Tab-separated table of C-alpha atoms in Angstrom:
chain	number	residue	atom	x	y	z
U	1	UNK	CA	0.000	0.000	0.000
U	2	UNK	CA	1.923	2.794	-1.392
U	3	UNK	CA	-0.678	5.246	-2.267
U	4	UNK	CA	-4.046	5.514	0.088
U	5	UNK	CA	-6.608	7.431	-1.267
U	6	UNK	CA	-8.796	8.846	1.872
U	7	UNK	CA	-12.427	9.868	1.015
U	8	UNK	CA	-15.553	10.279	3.102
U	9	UNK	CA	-19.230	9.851	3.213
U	10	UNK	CA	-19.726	13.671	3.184
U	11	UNK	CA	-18.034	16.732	4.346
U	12	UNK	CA	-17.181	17.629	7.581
U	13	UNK	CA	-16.646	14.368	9.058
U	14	UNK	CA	-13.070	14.103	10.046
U	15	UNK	CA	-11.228	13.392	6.820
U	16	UNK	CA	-8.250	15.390	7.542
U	17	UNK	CA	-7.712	14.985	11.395
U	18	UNK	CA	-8.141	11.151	9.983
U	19	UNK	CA	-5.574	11.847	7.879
U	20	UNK	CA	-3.584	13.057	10.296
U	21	UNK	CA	-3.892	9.969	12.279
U	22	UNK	CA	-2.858	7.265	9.585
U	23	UNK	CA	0.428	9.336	8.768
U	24	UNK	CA	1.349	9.884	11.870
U	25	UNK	CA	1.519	6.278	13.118
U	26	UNK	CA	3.512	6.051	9.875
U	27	UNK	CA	5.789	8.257	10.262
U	28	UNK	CA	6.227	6.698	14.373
U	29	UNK	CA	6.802	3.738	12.220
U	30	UNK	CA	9.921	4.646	10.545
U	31	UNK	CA	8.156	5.868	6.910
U	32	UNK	CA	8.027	8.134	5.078
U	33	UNK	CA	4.891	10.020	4.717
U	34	UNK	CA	3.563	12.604	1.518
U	35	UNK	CA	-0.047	13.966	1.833
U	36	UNK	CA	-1.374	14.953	-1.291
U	37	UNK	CA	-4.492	17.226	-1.661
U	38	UNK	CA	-5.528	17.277	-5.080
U	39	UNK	CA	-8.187	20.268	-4.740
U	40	UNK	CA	-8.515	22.600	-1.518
U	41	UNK	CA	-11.195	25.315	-0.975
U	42	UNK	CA	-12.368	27.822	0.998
U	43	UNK	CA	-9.173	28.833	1.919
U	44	UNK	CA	-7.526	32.052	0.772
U	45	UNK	CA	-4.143	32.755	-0.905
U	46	UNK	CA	-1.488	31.960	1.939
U	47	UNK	CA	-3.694	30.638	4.105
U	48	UNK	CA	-3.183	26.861	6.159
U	49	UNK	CA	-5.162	24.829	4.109
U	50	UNK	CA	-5.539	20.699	5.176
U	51	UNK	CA	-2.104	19.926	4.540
U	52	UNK	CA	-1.091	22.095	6.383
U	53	UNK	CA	-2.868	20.777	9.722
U	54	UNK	CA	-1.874	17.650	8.891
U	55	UNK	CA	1.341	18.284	8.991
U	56	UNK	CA	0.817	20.204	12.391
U	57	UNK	CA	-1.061	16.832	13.780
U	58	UNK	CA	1.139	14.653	12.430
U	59	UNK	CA	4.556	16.324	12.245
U	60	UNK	CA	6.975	18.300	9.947
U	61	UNK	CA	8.153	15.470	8.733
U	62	UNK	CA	5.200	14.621	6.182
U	63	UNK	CA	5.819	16.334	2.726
U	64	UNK	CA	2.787	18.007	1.446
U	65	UNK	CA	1.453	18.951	-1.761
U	66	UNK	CA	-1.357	20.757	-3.064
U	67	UNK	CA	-2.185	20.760	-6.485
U	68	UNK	CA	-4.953	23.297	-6.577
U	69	UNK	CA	-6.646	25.949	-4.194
U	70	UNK	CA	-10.169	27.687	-4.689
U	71	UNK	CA	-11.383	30.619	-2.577
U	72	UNK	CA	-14.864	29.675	-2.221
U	73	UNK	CA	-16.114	27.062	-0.123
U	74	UNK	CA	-17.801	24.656	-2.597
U	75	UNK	CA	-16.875	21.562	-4.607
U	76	UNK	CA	-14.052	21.271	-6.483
U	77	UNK	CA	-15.441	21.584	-9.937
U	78	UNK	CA	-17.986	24.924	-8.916
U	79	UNK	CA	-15.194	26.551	-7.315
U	80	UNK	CA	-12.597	26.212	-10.017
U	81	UNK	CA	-15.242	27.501	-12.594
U	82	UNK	CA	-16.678	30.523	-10.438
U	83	UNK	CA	-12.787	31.608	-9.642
U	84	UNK	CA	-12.343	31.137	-13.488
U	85	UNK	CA	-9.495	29.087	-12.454
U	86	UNK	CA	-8.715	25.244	-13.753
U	87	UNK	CA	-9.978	22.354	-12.513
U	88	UNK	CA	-7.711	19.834	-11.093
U	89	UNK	CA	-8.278	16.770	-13.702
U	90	UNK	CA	-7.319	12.674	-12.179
U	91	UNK	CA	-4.774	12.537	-14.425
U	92	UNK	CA	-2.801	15.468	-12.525
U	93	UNK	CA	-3.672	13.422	-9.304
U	94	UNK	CA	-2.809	10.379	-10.459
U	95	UNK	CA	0.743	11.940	-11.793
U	96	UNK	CA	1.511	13.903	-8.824
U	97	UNK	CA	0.967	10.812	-6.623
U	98	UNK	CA	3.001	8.361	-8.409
U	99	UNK	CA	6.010	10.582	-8.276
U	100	UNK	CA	5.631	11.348	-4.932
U	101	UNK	CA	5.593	7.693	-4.025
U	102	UNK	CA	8.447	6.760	-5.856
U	103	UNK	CA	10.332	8.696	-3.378
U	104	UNK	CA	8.152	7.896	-0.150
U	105	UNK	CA	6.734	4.968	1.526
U	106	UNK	CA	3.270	5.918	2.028
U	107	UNK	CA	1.224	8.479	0.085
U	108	UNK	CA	-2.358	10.146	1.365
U	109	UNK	CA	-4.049	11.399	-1.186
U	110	UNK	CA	-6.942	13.287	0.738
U	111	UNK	CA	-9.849	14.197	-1.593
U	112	UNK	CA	-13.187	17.063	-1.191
U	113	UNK	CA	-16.161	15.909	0.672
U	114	UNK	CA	-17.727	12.676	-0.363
U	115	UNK	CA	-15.985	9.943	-2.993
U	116	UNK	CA	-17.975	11.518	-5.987
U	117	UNK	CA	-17.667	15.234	-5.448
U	118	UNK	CA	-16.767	16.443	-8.647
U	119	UNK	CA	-13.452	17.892	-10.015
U	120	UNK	CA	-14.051	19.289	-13.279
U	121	UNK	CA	-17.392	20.061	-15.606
U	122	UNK	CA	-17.156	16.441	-17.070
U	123	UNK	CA	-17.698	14.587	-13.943
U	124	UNK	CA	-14.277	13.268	-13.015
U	125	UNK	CA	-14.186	12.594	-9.453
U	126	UNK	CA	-11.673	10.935	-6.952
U	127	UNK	CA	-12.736	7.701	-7.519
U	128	UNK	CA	-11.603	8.837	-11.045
U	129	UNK	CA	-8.116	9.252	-10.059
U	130	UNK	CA	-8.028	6.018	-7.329
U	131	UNK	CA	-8.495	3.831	-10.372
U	132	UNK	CA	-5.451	5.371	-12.743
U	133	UNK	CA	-3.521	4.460	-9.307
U	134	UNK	CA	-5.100	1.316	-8.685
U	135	UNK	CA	-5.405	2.729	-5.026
U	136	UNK	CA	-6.918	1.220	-2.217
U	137	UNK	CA	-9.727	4.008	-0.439
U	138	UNK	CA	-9.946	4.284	2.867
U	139	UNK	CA	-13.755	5.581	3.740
U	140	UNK	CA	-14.524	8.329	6.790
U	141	UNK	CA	-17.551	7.950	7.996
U	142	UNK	CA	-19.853	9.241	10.913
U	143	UNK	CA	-20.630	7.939	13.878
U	144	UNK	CA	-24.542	8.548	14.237
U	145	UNK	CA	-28.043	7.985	12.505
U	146	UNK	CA	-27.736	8.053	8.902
U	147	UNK	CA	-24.281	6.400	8.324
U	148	UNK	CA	-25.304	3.538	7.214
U	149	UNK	CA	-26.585	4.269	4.282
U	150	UNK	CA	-23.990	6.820	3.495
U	151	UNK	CA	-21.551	4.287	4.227
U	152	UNK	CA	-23.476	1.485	2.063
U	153	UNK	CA	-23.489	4.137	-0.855
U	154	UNK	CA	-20.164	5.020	-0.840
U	155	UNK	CA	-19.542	1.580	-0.351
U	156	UNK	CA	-21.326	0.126	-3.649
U	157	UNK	CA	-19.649	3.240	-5.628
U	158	UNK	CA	-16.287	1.781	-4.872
U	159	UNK	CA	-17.571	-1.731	-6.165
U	160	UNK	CA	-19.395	-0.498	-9.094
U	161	UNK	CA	-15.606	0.921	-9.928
U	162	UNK	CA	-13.593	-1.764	-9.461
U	163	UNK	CA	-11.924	-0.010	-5.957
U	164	UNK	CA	-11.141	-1.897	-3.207
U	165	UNK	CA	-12.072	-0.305	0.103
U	166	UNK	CA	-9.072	-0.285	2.577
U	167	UNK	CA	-11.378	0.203	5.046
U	168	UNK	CA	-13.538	2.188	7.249
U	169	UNK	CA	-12.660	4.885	10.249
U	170	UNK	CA	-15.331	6.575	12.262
U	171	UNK	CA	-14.100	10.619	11.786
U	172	UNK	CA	-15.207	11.702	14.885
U	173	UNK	CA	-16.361	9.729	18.026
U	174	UNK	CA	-18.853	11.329	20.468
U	175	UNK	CA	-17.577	11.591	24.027
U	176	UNK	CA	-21.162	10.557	24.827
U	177	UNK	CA	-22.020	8.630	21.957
U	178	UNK	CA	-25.947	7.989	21.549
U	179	UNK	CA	-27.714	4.835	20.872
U	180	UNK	CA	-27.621	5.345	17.086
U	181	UNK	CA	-23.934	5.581	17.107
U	182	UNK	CA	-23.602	2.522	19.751
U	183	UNK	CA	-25.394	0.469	17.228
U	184	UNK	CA	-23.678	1.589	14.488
U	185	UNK	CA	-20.469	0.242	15.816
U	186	UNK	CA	-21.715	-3.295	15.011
U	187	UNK	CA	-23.005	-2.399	11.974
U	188	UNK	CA	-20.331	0.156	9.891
U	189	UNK	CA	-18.324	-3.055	8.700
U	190	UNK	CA	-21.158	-4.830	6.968
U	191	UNK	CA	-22.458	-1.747	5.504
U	192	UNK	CA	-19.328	-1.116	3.732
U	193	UNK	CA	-17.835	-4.316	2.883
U	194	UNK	CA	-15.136	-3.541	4.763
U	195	UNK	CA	-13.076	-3.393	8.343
U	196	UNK	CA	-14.046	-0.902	10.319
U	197	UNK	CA	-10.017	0.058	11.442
U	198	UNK	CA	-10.817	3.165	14.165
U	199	UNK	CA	-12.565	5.828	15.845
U	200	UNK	CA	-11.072	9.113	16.418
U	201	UNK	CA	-12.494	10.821	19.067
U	202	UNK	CA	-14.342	14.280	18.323
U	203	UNK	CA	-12.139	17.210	19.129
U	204	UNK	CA	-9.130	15.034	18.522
U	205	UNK	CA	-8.213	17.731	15.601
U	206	UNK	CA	-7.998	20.201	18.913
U	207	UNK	CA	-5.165	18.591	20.724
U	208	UNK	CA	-1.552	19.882	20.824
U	209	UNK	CA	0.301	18.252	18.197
U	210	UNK	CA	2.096	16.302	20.969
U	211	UNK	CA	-0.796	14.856	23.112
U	212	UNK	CA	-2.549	14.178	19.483
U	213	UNK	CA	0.536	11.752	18.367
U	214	UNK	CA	1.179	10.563	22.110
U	215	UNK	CA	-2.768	8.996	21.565
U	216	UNK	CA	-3.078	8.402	17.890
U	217	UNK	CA	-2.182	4.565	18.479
U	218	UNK	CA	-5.447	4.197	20.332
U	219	UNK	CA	-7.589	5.198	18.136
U	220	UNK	CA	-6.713	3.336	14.843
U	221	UNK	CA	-6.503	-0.370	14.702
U	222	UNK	CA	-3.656	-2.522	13.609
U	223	UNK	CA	-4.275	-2.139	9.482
U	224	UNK	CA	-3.371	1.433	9.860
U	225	UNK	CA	-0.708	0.903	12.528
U	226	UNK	CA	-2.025	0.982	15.862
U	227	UNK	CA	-3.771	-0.380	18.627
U	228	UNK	CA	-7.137	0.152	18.406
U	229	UNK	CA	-9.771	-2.780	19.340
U	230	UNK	CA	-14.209	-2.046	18.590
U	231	UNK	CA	-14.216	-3.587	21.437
U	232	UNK	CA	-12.811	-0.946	23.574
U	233	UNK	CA	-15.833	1.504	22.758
U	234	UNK	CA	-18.461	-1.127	23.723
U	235	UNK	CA	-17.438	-1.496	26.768
Protein backbone atom coordinates (compact mmCIF):
# COMPACT_ATOMS: atom_id res chain seq x y z
CA UNK A 1 0.00 0.00 0.00
CA UNK A 2 1.92 2.79 -1.39
CA UNK A 3 -0.68 5.25 -2.27
CA UNK A 4 -4.05 5.51 0.09
CA UNK A 5 -6.61 7.43 -1.27
CA UNK A 6 -8.80 8.85 1.87
CA UNK A 7 -12.43 9.87 1.01
CA UNK A 8 -15.55 10.28 3.10
CA UNK A 9 -19.23 9.85 3.21
CA UNK A 10 -19.73 13.67 3.18
CA UNK A 11 -18.03 16.73 4.35
CA UNK A 12 -17.18 17.63 7.58
CA UNK A 13 -16.65 14.37 9.06
CA UNK A 14 -13.07 14.10 10.05
CA UNK A 15 -11.23 13.39 6.82
CA UNK A 16 -8.25 15.39 7.54
CA UNK A 17 -7.71 14.99 11.39
CA UNK A 18 -8.14 11.15 9.98
CA UNK A 19 -5.57 11.85 7.88
CA UNK A 20 -3.58 13.06 10.30
CA UNK A 21 -3.89 9.97 12.28
CA UNK A 22 -2.86 7.26 9.59
CA UNK A 23 0.43 9.34 8.77
CA UNK A 24 1.35 9.88 11.87
CA UNK A 25 1.52 6.28 13.12
CA UNK A 26 3.51 6.05 9.88
CA UNK A 27 5.79 8.26 10.26
CA UNK A 28 6.23 6.70 14.37
CA UNK A 29 6.80 3.74 12.22
CA UNK A 30 9.92 4.65 10.55
CA UNK A 31 8.16 5.87 6.91
CA UNK A 32 8.03 8.13 5.08
CA UNK A 33 4.89 10.02 4.72
CA UNK A 34 3.56 12.60 1.52
CA UNK A 35 -0.05 13.97 1.83
CA UNK A 36 -1.37 14.95 -1.29
CA UNK A 37 -4.49 17.23 -1.66
CA UNK A 38 -5.53 17.28 -5.08
CA UNK A 39 -8.19 20.27 -4.74
CA UNK A 40 -8.52 22.60 -1.52
CA UNK A 41 -11.20 25.32 -0.97
CA UNK A 42 -12.37 27.82 1.00
CA UNK A 43 -9.17 28.83 1.92
CA UNK A 44 -7.53 32.05 0.77
CA UNK A 45 -4.14 32.76 -0.90
CA UNK A 46 -1.49 31.96 1.94
CA UNK A 47 -3.69 30.64 4.10
CA UNK A 48 -3.18 26.86 6.16
CA UNK A 49 -5.16 24.83 4.11
CA UNK A 50 -5.54 20.70 5.18
CA UNK A 51 -2.10 19.93 4.54
CA UNK A 52 -1.09 22.09 6.38
CA UNK A 53 -2.87 20.78 9.72
CA UNK A 54 -1.87 17.65 8.89
CA UNK A 55 1.34 18.28 8.99
CA UNK A 56 0.82 20.20 12.39
CA UNK A 57 -1.06 16.83 13.78
CA UNK A 58 1.14 14.65 12.43
CA UNK A 59 4.56 16.32 12.24
CA UNK A 60 6.97 18.30 9.95
CA UNK A 61 8.15 15.47 8.73
CA UNK A 62 5.20 14.62 6.18
CA UNK A 63 5.82 16.33 2.73
CA UNK A 64 2.79 18.01 1.45
CA UNK A 65 1.45 18.95 -1.76
CA UNK A 66 -1.36 20.76 -3.06
CA UNK A 67 -2.19 20.76 -6.49
CA UNK A 68 -4.95 23.30 -6.58
CA UNK A 69 -6.65 25.95 -4.19
CA UNK A 70 -10.17 27.69 -4.69
CA UNK A 71 -11.38 30.62 -2.58
CA UNK A 72 -14.86 29.68 -2.22
CA UNK A 73 -16.11 27.06 -0.12
CA UNK A 74 -17.80 24.66 -2.60
CA UNK A 75 -16.87 21.56 -4.61
CA UNK A 76 -14.05 21.27 -6.48
CA UNK A 77 -15.44 21.58 -9.94
CA UNK A 78 -17.99 24.92 -8.92
CA UNK A 79 -15.19 26.55 -7.32
CA UNK A 80 -12.60 26.21 -10.02
CA UNK A 81 -15.24 27.50 -12.59
CA UNK A 82 -16.68 30.52 -10.44
CA UNK A 83 -12.79 31.61 -9.64
CA UNK A 84 -12.34 31.14 -13.49
CA UNK A 85 -9.50 29.09 -12.45
CA UNK A 86 -8.71 25.24 -13.75
CA UNK A 87 -9.98 22.35 -12.51
CA UNK A 88 -7.71 19.83 -11.09
CA UNK A 89 -8.28 16.77 -13.70
CA UNK A 90 -7.32 12.67 -12.18
CA UNK A 91 -4.77 12.54 -14.42
CA UNK A 92 -2.80 15.47 -12.53
CA UNK A 93 -3.67 13.42 -9.30
CA UNK A 94 -2.81 10.38 -10.46
CA UNK A 95 0.74 11.94 -11.79
CA UNK A 96 1.51 13.90 -8.82
CA UNK A 97 0.97 10.81 -6.62
CA UNK A 98 3.00 8.36 -8.41
CA UNK A 99 6.01 10.58 -8.28
CA UNK A 100 5.63 11.35 -4.93
CA UNK A 101 5.59 7.69 -4.03
CA UNK A 102 8.45 6.76 -5.86
CA UNK A 103 10.33 8.70 -3.38
CA UNK A 104 8.15 7.90 -0.15
CA UNK A 105 6.73 4.97 1.53
CA UNK A 106 3.27 5.92 2.03
CA UNK A 107 1.22 8.48 0.09
CA UNK A 108 -2.36 10.15 1.36
CA UNK A 109 -4.05 11.40 -1.19
CA UNK A 110 -6.94 13.29 0.74
CA UNK A 111 -9.85 14.20 -1.59
CA UNK A 112 -13.19 17.06 -1.19
CA UNK A 113 -16.16 15.91 0.67
CA UNK A 114 -17.73 12.68 -0.36
CA UNK A 115 -15.98 9.94 -2.99
CA UNK A 116 -17.97 11.52 -5.99
CA UNK A 117 -17.67 15.23 -5.45
CA UNK A 118 -16.77 16.44 -8.65
CA UNK A 119 -13.45 17.89 -10.01
CA UNK A 120 -14.05 19.29 -13.28
CA UNK A 121 -17.39 20.06 -15.61
CA UNK A 122 -17.16 16.44 -17.07
CA UNK A 123 -17.70 14.59 -13.94
CA UNK A 124 -14.28 13.27 -13.02
CA UNK A 125 -14.19 12.59 -9.45
CA UNK A 126 -11.67 10.94 -6.95
CA UNK A 127 -12.74 7.70 -7.52
CA UNK A 128 -11.60 8.84 -11.04
CA UNK A 129 -8.12 9.25 -10.06
CA UNK A 130 -8.03 6.02 -7.33
CA UNK A 131 -8.49 3.83 -10.37
CA UNK A 132 -5.45 5.37 -12.74
CA UNK A 133 -3.52 4.46 -9.31
CA UNK A 134 -5.10 1.32 -8.69
CA UNK A 135 -5.40 2.73 -5.03
CA UNK A 136 -6.92 1.22 -2.22
CA UNK A 137 -9.73 4.01 -0.44
CA UNK A 138 -9.95 4.28 2.87
CA UNK A 139 -13.76 5.58 3.74
CA UNK A 140 -14.52 8.33 6.79
CA UNK A 141 -17.55 7.95 8.00
CA UNK A 142 -19.85 9.24 10.91
CA UNK A 143 -20.63 7.94 13.88
CA UNK A 144 -24.54 8.55 14.24
CA UNK A 145 -28.04 7.98 12.50
CA UNK A 146 -27.74 8.05 8.90
CA UNK A 147 -24.28 6.40 8.32
CA UNK A 148 -25.30 3.54 7.21
CA UNK A 149 -26.59 4.27 4.28
CA UNK A 150 -23.99 6.82 3.49
CA UNK A 151 -21.55 4.29 4.23
CA UNK A 152 -23.48 1.49 2.06
CA UNK A 153 -23.49 4.14 -0.86
CA UNK A 154 -20.16 5.02 -0.84
CA UNK A 155 -19.54 1.58 -0.35
CA UNK A 156 -21.33 0.13 -3.65
CA UNK A 157 -19.65 3.24 -5.63
CA UNK A 158 -16.29 1.78 -4.87
CA UNK A 159 -17.57 -1.73 -6.16
CA UNK A 160 -19.39 -0.50 -9.09
CA UNK A 161 -15.61 0.92 -9.93
CA UNK A 162 -13.59 -1.76 -9.46
CA UNK A 163 -11.92 -0.01 -5.96
CA UNK A 164 -11.14 -1.90 -3.21
CA UNK A 165 -12.07 -0.30 0.10
CA UNK A 166 -9.07 -0.28 2.58
CA UNK A 167 -11.38 0.20 5.05
CA UNK A 168 -13.54 2.19 7.25
CA UNK A 169 -12.66 4.89 10.25
CA UNK A 170 -15.33 6.57 12.26
CA UNK A 171 -14.10 10.62 11.79
CA UNK A 172 -15.21 11.70 14.88
CA UNK A 173 -16.36 9.73 18.03
CA UNK A 174 -18.85 11.33 20.47
CA UNK A 175 -17.58 11.59 24.03
CA UNK A 176 -21.16 10.56 24.83
CA UNK A 177 -22.02 8.63 21.96
CA UNK A 178 -25.95 7.99 21.55
CA UNK A 179 -27.71 4.84 20.87
CA UNK A 180 -27.62 5.35 17.09
CA UNK A 181 -23.93 5.58 17.11
CA UNK A 182 -23.60 2.52 19.75
CA UNK A 183 -25.39 0.47 17.23
CA UNK A 184 -23.68 1.59 14.49
CA UNK A 185 -20.47 0.24 15.82
CA UNK A 186 -21.72 -3.29 15.01
CA UNK A 187 -23.00 -2.40 11.97
CA UNK A 188 -20.33 0.16 9.89
CA UNK A 189 -18.32 -3.06 8.70
CA UNK A 190 -21.16 -4.83 6.97
CA UNK A 191 -22.46 -1.75 5.50
CA UNK A 192 -19.33 -1.12 3.73
CA UNK A 193 -17.84 -4.32 2.88
CA UNK A 194 -15.14 -3.54 4.76
CA UNK A 195 -13.08 -3.39 8.34
CA UNK A 196 -14.05 -0.90 10.32
CA UNK A 197 -10.02 0.06 11.44
CA UNK A 198 -10.82 3.16 14.16
CA UNK A 199 -12.56 5.83 15.84
CA UNK A 200 -11.07 9.11 16.42
CA UNK A 201 -12.49 10.82 19.07
CA UNK A 202 -14.34 14.28 18.32
CA UNK A 203 -12.14 17.21 19.13
CA UNK A 204 -9.13 15.03 18.52
CA UNK A 205 -8.21 17.73 15.60
CA UNK A 206 -8.00 20.20 18.91
CA UNK A 207 -5.16 18.59 20.72
CA UNK A 208 -1.55 19.88 20.82
CA UNK A 209 0.30 18.25 18.20
CA UNK A 210 2.10 16.30 20.97
CA UNK A 211 -0.80 14.86 23.11
CA UNK A 212 -2.55 14.18 19.48
CA UNK A 213 0.54 11.75 18.37
CA UNK A 214 1.18 10.56 22.11
CA UNK A 215 -2.77 9.00 21.57
CA UNK A 216 -3.08 8.40 17.89
CA UNK A 217 -2.18 4.56 18.48
CA UNK A 218 -5.45 4.20 20.33
CA UNK A 219 -7.59 5.20 18.14
CA UNK A 220 -6.71 3.34 14.84
CA UNK A 221 -6.50 -0.37 14.70
CA UNK A 222 -3.66 -2.52 13.61
CA UNK A 223 -4.27 -2.14 9.48
CA UNK A 224 -3.37 1.43 9.86
CA UNK A 225 -0.71 0.90 12.53
CA UNK A 226 -2.02 0.98 15.86
CA UNK A 227 -3.77 -0.38 18.63
CA UNK A 228 -7.14 0.15 18.41
CA UNK A 229 -9.77 -2.78 19.34
CA UNK A 230 -14.21 -2.05 18.59
CA UNK A 231 -14.22 -3.59 21.44
CA UNK A 232 -12.81 -0.95 23.57
CA UNK A 233 -15.83 1.50 22.76
CA UNK A 234 -18.46 -1.13 23.72
CA UNK A 235 -17.44 -1.50 26.77
Amino acid sequence: MSVLMVSGTGTEIGKTVTTAAVAALAVAAGRSVAVLKPAQTGVGPGDPGDVAEVRRLAGDRVTGVELARYPEPLAPATAAARAGLAPVTPAEVAEAAAKLAASHDLVLVEGAGGLLVRFDGAGATLADAARLLDAPVLVVATAGLGTLNMTTLTGEALRARGLATEGVVIGSWPAVPDLASRCNLAELADAAGAPLLGAVPEGAGALDASVFRDRVAGWLGPGLGGRWDVRDLRG
